[in-house]
XYZ file of N, CA and C in Angstrom:
255
model
N 11.776 -5.986 -26.810
C 10.936 -5.653 -25.682
C 11.714 -4.858 -24.638
N 12.956 -5.244 -24.410
C 13.758 -4.548 -23.416
C 13.999 -3.090 -23.809
N 14.151 -2.842 -25.097
C 14.370 -1.474 -25.573
C 13.168 -0.601 -25.256
N 11.952 -1.128 -25.428
C 10.744 -0.364 -25.109
C 10.701 0.002 -23.629
N 11.119 -0.906 -22.791
C 11.129 -0.641 -21.351
C 12.121 0.467 -21.030
N 13.302 0.420 -21.626
C 14.299 1.464 -21.388
C 13.824 2.827 -21.891
N 13.182 2.843 -23.050
C 12.665 4.104 -23.595
C 11.561 4.652 -22.698
N 10.658 3.788 -22.248
C 9.575 4.226 -21.360
C 10.141 4.762 -20.047
N 11.139 4.092 -19.508
C 11.767 4.536 -18.264
C 12.469 5.880 -18.454
N 13.164 6.045 -19.552
C 13.846 7.316 -19.831
C 12.836 8.444 -20.009
N 11.752 8.176 -20.718
C 10.710 9.183 -20.913
C 10.069 9.571 -19.584
N 9.787 8.593 -18.758
C 9.227 8.858 -17.437
C 10.177 9.706 -16.601
N 11.455 9.396 -16.637
C 12.446 10.167 -15.882
C 12.530 11.608 -16.360
N 12.486 11.810 -17.669
C 12.542 13.170 -18.221
C 11.307 13.959 -17.809
N 10.132 13.359 -17.964
C 8.896 14.061 -17.605
C 8.878 14.372 -16.117
N 9.205 13.402 -15.289
C 9.177 13.599 -13.850
C 10.217 14.635 -13.427
N 11.370 14.582 -14.019
C 12.421 15.535 -13.670
C 12.107 16.960 -14.085
N 11.453 17.128 -15.226
C 11.141 18.486 -15.675
C 10.054 19.141 -14.841
N 9.192 18.355 -14.205
C 8.160 18.978 -13.370
C 8.783 19.701 -12.189
N 9.799 19.107 -11.598
C 10.449 19.764 -10.457
C 11.252 20.976 -10.923
N 11.852 20.884 -12.098
C 12.574 22.031 -12.654
C 11.610 23.185 -12.919
N 10.466 22.881 -13.526
C 9.470 23.922 -13.810
C 8.939 24.532 -12.519
N 8.740 23.719 -11.501
C 8.276 24.225 -10.210
C 9.310 25.159 -9.594
N 10.582 24.795 -9.684
C 11.641 25.642 -9.135
C 11.713 26.974 -9.878
N 11.612 26.939 -11.201
C 11.647 28.172 -11.993
C 10.469 29.066 -11.633
N 9.282 28.483 -11.518
C 8.103 29.297 -11.198
C 8.212 29.908 -9.807
N 8.780 29.188 -8.863
C 8.956 29.745 -7.517
C 9.995 30.858 -7.520
N 11.051 30.703 -8.313
C 12.066 31.756 -8.416
C 11.515 33.011 -9.078
N 10.485 32.859 -9.905
C 9.863 34.007 -10.573
C 8.813 34.680 -9.691
N 8.608 34.164 -8.493
C 7.697 34.801 -7.548
C 6.302 34.219 -7.493
N 6.080 33.074 -8.114
C 4.752 32.466 -8.075
C 4.508 31.868 -6.689
N 3.286 31.960 -6.212
C 2.914 31.390 -4.917
C 3.028 29.864 -5.008
N 3.673 29.211 -4.022
C 3.889 27.764 -4.105
C 2.611 26.954 -4.305
N 1.559 27.280 -3.575
C 0.328 26.497 -3.714
C -0.278 26.655 -5.111
N -0.125 27.817 -5.711
C -0.615 28.049 -7.073
C 0.198 27.226 -8.076
N 1.515 27.205 -7.903
C 2.378 26.441 -8.806
C 2.061 24.950 -8.729
N 1.870 24.440 -7.520
C 1.537 23.026 -7.351
C 0.149 22.745 -7.920
N -0.778 23.669 -7.720
C -2.126 23.502 -8.258
C -2.135 23.411 -9.770
N -1.337 24.245 -10.418
C -1.239 24.191 -11.883
C -0.644 22.856 -12.321
N 0.351 22.396 -11.589
C 0.978 21.107 -11.911
C -0.050 19.979 -11.846
N -0.859 19.969 -10.784
C -1.875 18.926 -10.646
C -3.005 19.095 -11.658
N -3.322 20.320 -12.018
C -4.350 20.556 -13.032
C -3.936 19.938 -14.367
N -2.707 20.207 -14.798
C -2.232 19.633 -16.059
C -2.122 18.112 -15.971
N -1.664 17.606 -14.842
C -1.594 16.155 -14.669
C -2.966 15.508 -14.730
N -3.945 16.146 -14.092
C -5.309 15.630 -14.121
C -5.908 15.650 -15.512
N -5.641 16.724 -16.254
C -6.150 16.807 -17.627
C -5.537 15.726 -18.517
N -4.250 15.483 -18.350
C -3.588 14.428 -19.128
C -4.168 13.062 -18.757
N -4.350 12.832 -17.454
C -4.931 11.570 -16.985
C -6.342 11.389 -17.542
N -7.131 12.458 -17.541
C -8.500 12.410 -18.056
C -8.503 12.082 -19.551
N -7.595 12.693 -20.309
C -7.500 12.409 -21.749
C -7.130 10.952 -22.009
N -6.226 10.416 -21.210
C -5.838 9.007 -21.358
C -7.029 8.100 -21.077
N -7.795 8.432 -20.030
C -8.978 7.623 -19.711
C -10.014 7.685 -20.833
N -10.210 8.863 -21.424
C -11.146 8.983 -22.546
C -10.673 8.165 -23.742
N -9.378 8.234 -24.032
C -8.805 7.496 -25.155
C -8.979 5.989 -24.968
N -8.798 5.527 -23.737
C -8.915 4.094 -23.445
C -10.348 3.662 -23.156
N -11.263 4.634 -23.145
C -12.696 4.402 -22.873
C -12.922 3.762 -21.511
N -12.164 4.193 -20.523
C -12.352 3.708 -19.161
C -13.302 4.647 -18.432
N -14.085 4.085 -17.535
C -15.049 4.890 -16.793
C -14.623 4.977 -15.336
N -14.764 6.164 -14.786
C -14.454 6.416 -13.389
C -15.772 6.596 -12.655
N -16.025 5.820 -11.593
C -17.281 5.982 -10.861
C -17.410 7.406 -10.312
N -18.571 8.019 -10.504
C -18.787 9.389 -10.048
C -20.025 9.502 -9.162
N -20.260 8.494 -8.322
C -21.350 8.607 -7.366
C -20.860 9.331 -6.112
N -21.761 9.628 -5.178
C -21.390 10.416 -3.995
C -20.296 9.740 -3.172
N -20.401 8.437 -2.988
C -19.399 7.718 -2.184
C -18.026 7.773 -2.849
N -17.974 7.544 -4.147
C -16.698 7.559 -4.868
C -16.073 8.949 -4.833
N -16.866 9.984 -5.055
C -16.335 11.351 -5.026
C -15.817 11.688 -3.639
N -16.523 11.240 -2.600
C -16.064 11.467 -1.228
C -14.707 10.806 -0.994
N -14.553 9.590 -1.482
C -13.276 8.875 -1.333
C -12.170 9.591 -2.106
N -12.454 10.054 -3.322
C -11.457 10.769 -4.122
C -10.990 12.035 -3.400
N -11.952 12.791 -2.860
C -11.608 14.040 -2.169
C -10.804 13.775 -0.902
N -11.197 12.757 -0.138
C -10.454 12.417 1.078
C -9.034 11.979 0.740
N -8.907 11.135 -0.264
C -7.582 10.671 -0.675
C -6.723 11.839 -1.148
N -7.295 12.703 -1.962
C -6.552 13.863 -2.454
C -6.108 14.774 -1.332
N -6.993 15.020 -0.383
C -6.641 15.894 0.735
C -5.559 15.265 1.600
N -5.734 14.000 1.957
C -4.780 13.340 2.852
C -3.437 13.085 2.167
N -3.463 12.613 0.943
C -2.230 12.215 0.277
C -1.462 13.389 -0.311
N -2.169 14.341 -0.899
C -1.487 15.440 -1.570
C -1.606 16.755 -0.814
N -2.800 17.072 -0.368
C -3.025 18.360 0.285
C -2.158 18.572 1.508
N -2.164 17.615 2.405
C -1.392 17.755 3.639
C 0.105 17.711 3.353
N 0.546 16.758 2.533
C 1.990 16.637 2.290
C 2.550 17.869 1.590
N 1.836 18.415 0.615
C 2.332 19.607 -0.075
C 2.217 20.849 0.792
N 1.197 20.913 1.627
C 1.077 22.054 2.539
C 2.241 22.066 3.526
N 2.654 20.906 3.986
C 3.783 20.834 4.916
C 5.114 21.072 4.208
N 5.200 20.710 2.932
C 6.433 20.912 2.175
C 6.651 22.372 1.833
N 5.577 23.069 1.461
C 5.713 24.457 1.032
C 5.129 25.383 2.062
């Protein structure tokens, strides 16, 4: 069991570390920062969506839930990334 935890942690570190490397490379190639971050979140969202489909989990999509998702996304990611870049 401990080996699985170490492998999962190592995999998480590699994936997380490569996202920042890819972002740095794209910025050095002249890509607009907001576009690079947007692509990163697009791929992350698609992966998350595929995992949810595989696990057959449902995400509430009523007006209130969508409003909360948008507010959370704007406050948590939009503002912090806008201030960073």
